[in-house]
Tab-separated table of C-alpha atoms in Angstrom:
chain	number	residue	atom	x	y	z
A	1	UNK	CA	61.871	185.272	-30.635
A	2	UNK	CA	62.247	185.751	-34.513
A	3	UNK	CA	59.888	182.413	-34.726
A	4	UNK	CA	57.439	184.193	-32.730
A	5	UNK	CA	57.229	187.036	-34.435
A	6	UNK	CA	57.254	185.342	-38.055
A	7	UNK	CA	53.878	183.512	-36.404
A	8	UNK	CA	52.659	186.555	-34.996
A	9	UNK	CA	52.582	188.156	-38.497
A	10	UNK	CA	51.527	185.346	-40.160
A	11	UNK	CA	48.218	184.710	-37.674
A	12	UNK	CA	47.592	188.801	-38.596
A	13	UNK	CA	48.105	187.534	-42.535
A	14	UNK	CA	45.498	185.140	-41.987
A	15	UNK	CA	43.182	187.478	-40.504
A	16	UNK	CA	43.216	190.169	-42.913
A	17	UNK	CA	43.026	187.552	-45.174
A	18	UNK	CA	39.509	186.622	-43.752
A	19	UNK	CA	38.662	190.459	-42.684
A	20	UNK	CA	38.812	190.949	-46.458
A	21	UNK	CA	36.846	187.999	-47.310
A	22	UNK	CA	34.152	188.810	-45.038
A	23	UNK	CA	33.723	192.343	-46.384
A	24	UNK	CA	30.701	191.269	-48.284
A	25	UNK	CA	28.969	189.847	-45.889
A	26	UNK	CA	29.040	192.602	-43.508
A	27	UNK	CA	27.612	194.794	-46.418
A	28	UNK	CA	24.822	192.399	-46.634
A	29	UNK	CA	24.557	192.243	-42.966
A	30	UNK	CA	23.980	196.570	-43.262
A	31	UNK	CA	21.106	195.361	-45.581
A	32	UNK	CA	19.378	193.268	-43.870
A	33	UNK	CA	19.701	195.548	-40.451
A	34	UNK	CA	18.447	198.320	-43.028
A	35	UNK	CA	15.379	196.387	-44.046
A	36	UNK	CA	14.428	194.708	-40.460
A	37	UNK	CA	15.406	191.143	-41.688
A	38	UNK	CA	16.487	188.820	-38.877
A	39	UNK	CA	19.221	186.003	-39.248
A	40	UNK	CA	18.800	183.754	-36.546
A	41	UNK	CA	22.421	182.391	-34.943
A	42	UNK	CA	22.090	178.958	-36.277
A	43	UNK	CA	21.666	180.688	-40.031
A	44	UNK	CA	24.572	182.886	-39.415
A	45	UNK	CA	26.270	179.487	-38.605
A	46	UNK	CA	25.041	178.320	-42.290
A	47	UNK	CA	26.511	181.234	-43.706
A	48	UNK	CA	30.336	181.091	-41.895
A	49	UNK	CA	30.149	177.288	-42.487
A	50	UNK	CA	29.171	177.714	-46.442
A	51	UNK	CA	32.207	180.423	-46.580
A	52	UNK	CA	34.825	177.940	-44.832
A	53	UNK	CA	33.704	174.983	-46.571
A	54	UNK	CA	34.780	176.808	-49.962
A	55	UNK	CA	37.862	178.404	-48.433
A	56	UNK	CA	38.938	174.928	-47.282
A	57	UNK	CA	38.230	173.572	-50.491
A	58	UNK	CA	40.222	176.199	-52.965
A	59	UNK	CA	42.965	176.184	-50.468
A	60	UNK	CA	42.962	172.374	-50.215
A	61	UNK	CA	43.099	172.367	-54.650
A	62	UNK	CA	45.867	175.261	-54.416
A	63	UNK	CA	47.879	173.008	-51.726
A	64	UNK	CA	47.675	170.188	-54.324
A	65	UNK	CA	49.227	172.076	-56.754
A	66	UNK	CA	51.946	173.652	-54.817
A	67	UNK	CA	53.287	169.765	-54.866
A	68	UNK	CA	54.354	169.903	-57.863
A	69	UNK	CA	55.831	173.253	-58.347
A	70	UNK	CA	59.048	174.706	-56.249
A	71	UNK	CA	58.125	176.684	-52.883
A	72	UNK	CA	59.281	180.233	-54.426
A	73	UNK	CA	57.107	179.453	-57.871
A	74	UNK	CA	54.422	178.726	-55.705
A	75	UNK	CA	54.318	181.573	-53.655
A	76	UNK	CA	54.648	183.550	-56.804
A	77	UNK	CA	51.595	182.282	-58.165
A	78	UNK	CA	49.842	182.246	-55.447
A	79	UNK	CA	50.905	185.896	-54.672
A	80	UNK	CA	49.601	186.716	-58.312
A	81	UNK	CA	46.543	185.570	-57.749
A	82	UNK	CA	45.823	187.065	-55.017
A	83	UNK	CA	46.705	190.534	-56.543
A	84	UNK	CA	45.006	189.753	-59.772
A	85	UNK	CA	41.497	189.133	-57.279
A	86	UNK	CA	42.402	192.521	-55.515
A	87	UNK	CA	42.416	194.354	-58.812
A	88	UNK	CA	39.573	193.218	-60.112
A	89	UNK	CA	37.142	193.533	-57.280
A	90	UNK	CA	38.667	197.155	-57.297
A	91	UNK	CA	37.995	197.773	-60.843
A	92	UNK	CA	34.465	196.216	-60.469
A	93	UNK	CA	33.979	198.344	-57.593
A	94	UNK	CA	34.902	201.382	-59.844
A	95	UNK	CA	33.068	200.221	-63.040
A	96	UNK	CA	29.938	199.813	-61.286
A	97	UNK	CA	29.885	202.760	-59.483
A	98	UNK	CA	30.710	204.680	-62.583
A	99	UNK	CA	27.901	202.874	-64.108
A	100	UNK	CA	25.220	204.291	-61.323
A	101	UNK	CA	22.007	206.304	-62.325
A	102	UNK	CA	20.794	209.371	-60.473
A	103	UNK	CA	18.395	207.087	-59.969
A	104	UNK	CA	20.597	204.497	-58.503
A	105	UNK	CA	21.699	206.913	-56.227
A	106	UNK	CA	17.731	207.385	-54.233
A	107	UNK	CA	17.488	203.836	-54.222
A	108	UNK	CA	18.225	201.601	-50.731
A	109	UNK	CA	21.856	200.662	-51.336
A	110	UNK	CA	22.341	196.487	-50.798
A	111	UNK	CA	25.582	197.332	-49.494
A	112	UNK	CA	27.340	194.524	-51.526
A	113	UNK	CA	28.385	195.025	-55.932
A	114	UNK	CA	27.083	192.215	-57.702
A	115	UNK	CA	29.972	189.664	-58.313
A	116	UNK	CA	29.377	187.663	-61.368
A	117	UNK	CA	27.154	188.063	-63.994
A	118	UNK	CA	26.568	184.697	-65.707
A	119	UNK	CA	23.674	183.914	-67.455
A	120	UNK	CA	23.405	180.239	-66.135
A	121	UNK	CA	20.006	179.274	-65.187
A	122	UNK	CA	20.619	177.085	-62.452
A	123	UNK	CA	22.647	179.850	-60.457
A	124	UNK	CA	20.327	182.086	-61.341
A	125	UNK	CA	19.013	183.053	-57.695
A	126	UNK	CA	22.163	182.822	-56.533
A	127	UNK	CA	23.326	185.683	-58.829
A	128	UNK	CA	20.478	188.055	-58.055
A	129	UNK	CA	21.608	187.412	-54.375
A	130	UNK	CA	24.677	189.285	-55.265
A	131	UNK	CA	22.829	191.922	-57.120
A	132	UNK	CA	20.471	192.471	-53.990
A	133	UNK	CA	21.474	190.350	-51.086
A	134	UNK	CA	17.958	190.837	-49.198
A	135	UNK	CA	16.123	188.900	-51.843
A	136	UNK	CA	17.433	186.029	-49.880
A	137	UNK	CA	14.715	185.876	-48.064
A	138	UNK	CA	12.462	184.325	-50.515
A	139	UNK	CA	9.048	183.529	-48.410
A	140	UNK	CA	9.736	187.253	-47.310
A	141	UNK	CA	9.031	186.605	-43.988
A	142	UNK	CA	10.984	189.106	-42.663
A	143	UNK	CA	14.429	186.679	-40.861
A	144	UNK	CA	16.492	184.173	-42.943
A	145	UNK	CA	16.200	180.746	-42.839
A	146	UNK	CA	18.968	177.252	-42.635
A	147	UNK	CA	17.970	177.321	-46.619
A	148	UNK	CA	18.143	181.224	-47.221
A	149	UNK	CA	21.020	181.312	-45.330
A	150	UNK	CA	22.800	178.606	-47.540
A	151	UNK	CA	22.095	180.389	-50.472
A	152	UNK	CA	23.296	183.794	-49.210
A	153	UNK	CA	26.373	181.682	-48.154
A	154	UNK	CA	27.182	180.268	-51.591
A	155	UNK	CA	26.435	184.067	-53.288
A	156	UNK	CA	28.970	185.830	-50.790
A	157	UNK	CA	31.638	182.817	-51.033
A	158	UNK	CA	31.707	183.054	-54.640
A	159	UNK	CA	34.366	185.536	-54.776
A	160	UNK	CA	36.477	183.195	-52.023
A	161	UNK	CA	37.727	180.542	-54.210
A	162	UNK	CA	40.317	181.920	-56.237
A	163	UNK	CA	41.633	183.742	-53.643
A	164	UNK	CA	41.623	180.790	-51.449
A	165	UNK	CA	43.352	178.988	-54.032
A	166	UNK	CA	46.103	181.770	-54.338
A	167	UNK	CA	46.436	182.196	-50.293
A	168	UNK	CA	47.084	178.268	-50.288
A	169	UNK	CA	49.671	178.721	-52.929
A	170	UNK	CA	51.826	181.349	-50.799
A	171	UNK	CA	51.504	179.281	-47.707
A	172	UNK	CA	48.435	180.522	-45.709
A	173	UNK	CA	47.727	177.150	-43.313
A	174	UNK	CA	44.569	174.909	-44.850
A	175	UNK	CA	43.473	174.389	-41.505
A	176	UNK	CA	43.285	177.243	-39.513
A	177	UNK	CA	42.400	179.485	-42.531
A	178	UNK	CA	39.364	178.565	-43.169
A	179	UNK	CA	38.051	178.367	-39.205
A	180	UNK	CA	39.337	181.902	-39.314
A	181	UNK	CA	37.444	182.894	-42.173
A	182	UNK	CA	34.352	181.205	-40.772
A	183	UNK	CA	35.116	183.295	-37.182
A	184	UNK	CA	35.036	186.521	-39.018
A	185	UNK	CA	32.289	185.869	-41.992
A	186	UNK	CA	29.631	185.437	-38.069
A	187	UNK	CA	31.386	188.126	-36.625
A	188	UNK	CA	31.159	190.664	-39.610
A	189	UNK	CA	27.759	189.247	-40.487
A	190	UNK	CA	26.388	189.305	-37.320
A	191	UNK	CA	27.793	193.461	-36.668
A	192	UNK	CA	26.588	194.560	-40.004
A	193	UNK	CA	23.145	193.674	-39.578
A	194	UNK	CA	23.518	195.362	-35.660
A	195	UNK	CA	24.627	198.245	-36.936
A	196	UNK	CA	22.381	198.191	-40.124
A	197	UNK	CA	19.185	198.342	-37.318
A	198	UNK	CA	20.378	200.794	-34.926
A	199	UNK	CA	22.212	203.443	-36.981
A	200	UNK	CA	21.062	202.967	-40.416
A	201	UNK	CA	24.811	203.085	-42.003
A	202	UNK	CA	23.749	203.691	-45.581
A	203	UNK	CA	27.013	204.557	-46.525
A	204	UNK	CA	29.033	202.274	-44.866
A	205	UNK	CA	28.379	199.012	-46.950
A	206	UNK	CA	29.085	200.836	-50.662
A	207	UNK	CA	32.417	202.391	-49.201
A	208	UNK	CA	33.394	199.131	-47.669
A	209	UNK	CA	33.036	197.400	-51.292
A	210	UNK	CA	36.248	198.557	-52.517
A	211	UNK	CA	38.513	197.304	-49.238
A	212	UNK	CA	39.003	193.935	-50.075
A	213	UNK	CA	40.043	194.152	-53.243
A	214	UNK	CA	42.481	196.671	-51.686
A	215	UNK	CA	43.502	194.292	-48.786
A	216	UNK	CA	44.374	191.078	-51.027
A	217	UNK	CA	46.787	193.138	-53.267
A	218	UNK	CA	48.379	194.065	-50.191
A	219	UNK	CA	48.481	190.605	-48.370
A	220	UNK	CA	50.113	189.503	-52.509
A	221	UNK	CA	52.052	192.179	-52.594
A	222	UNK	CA	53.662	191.874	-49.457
A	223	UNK	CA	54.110	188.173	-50.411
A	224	UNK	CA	55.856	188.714	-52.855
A	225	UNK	CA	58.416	190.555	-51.268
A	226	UNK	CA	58.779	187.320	-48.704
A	227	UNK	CA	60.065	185.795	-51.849
């Protein structure tokens, strides 16, 4: 009974785990719904793929490492880590919106805070993806691609990979994990843009930004006191 329980708590773990993850892309989804953009299912597919590919990698790197260290300094790290991504999407979160314009405020929200901010030319697209998810669609032909869908992919997955690498660390599976996240990235996607369309949530996507952060320090926290 215990044993089912422990599992039962760990699959809801997992899937808060991926709930947070996925945060993101249900902003963007708002966006697009906002702005009439279509993503076709097989893009949507691109886009969970893109985020469970990169979960499965940082969790597969973090699983490496936990090899060499003992089970409780694992988890410890790994814990951390998770924390340490929690807090600073939530003080990103904060500093940006601190950071608004009155004139920020009248524009269309993107429903997603930019993540990173390098000045590397190559990801350059891919950055101003996270600024304003919609500029995805390049050709502006009003529904995403298998190629705009990729790159939306790699923007919102960006933030995954430490925290995948932390989850790994505390003992989240490397298997089902990332088909989780994958589940939920389509599912959140997939509503967002629904309810972007139909009810024009303007608000919904820049109070959602804060969650995840929120979310991983709890799924660390709570680690931690596993330990």
């Amino acid at each position: 009974m215990l044993k089912g329980r422990a599992g039962t708590v760990e699959l809801l773990s997992v899937i808060a785990f991926a709930v947070a993850l996925s945060l993101d892309g249900f902003g963007a989804g708002i966006a697009y719904g906002m702005r009439k953009i279509r993503i076709p299912i097989l893009s949507l597919v691109v886009i969970s793929l893109t985020s469970s590919t990169t979960i499965g990698i940082s969790m597969l790197f973090g699983h490496l490492v936990s090899e060499y260290i003992s089970i409780k300094a694992a988890e410890g790290i790994g814990a951390s880590i998770l924390i340490l991504v929690g807090l600073w999407i939530v003080l990103h979160t904060w500093s940006s919106n601190t950071k608004k314009t009155p004139d920020d405020d009248n524009r269309e929200p993107s429903g997603v805070q930019p993540i990173l901010n390098f000045r590397i030319k190559a990801f350059g697209l891919v950055i101003q993806i996270l600024r304003e998810p919609t500029v995805a669609d390049i050709d502006k032909s009003g529904y995403l691609s298998i190629k705009e869908a990729l790159l939306l992919g790699l923007a919102l997955a960006m933030d995954a990979f430490g925290a995948g690498f932390g989850a790994a660390m505390t003992g989240f599976g490397p298997l089902v994990t990332p088909i989780i996240v994958g589940v939920v990235k389509f599912l959140l996607v997939s509503s967002g843009v629904y309810i972007g369309k139909r009810y024009a949530a303007k608000w919904l996507g820049g109070k959602a930004a804060v969650l995840p952060g929120w979310v991983l320090i709890g799924l660390g926290v709570a680690r931690v006191m596993k330990i």
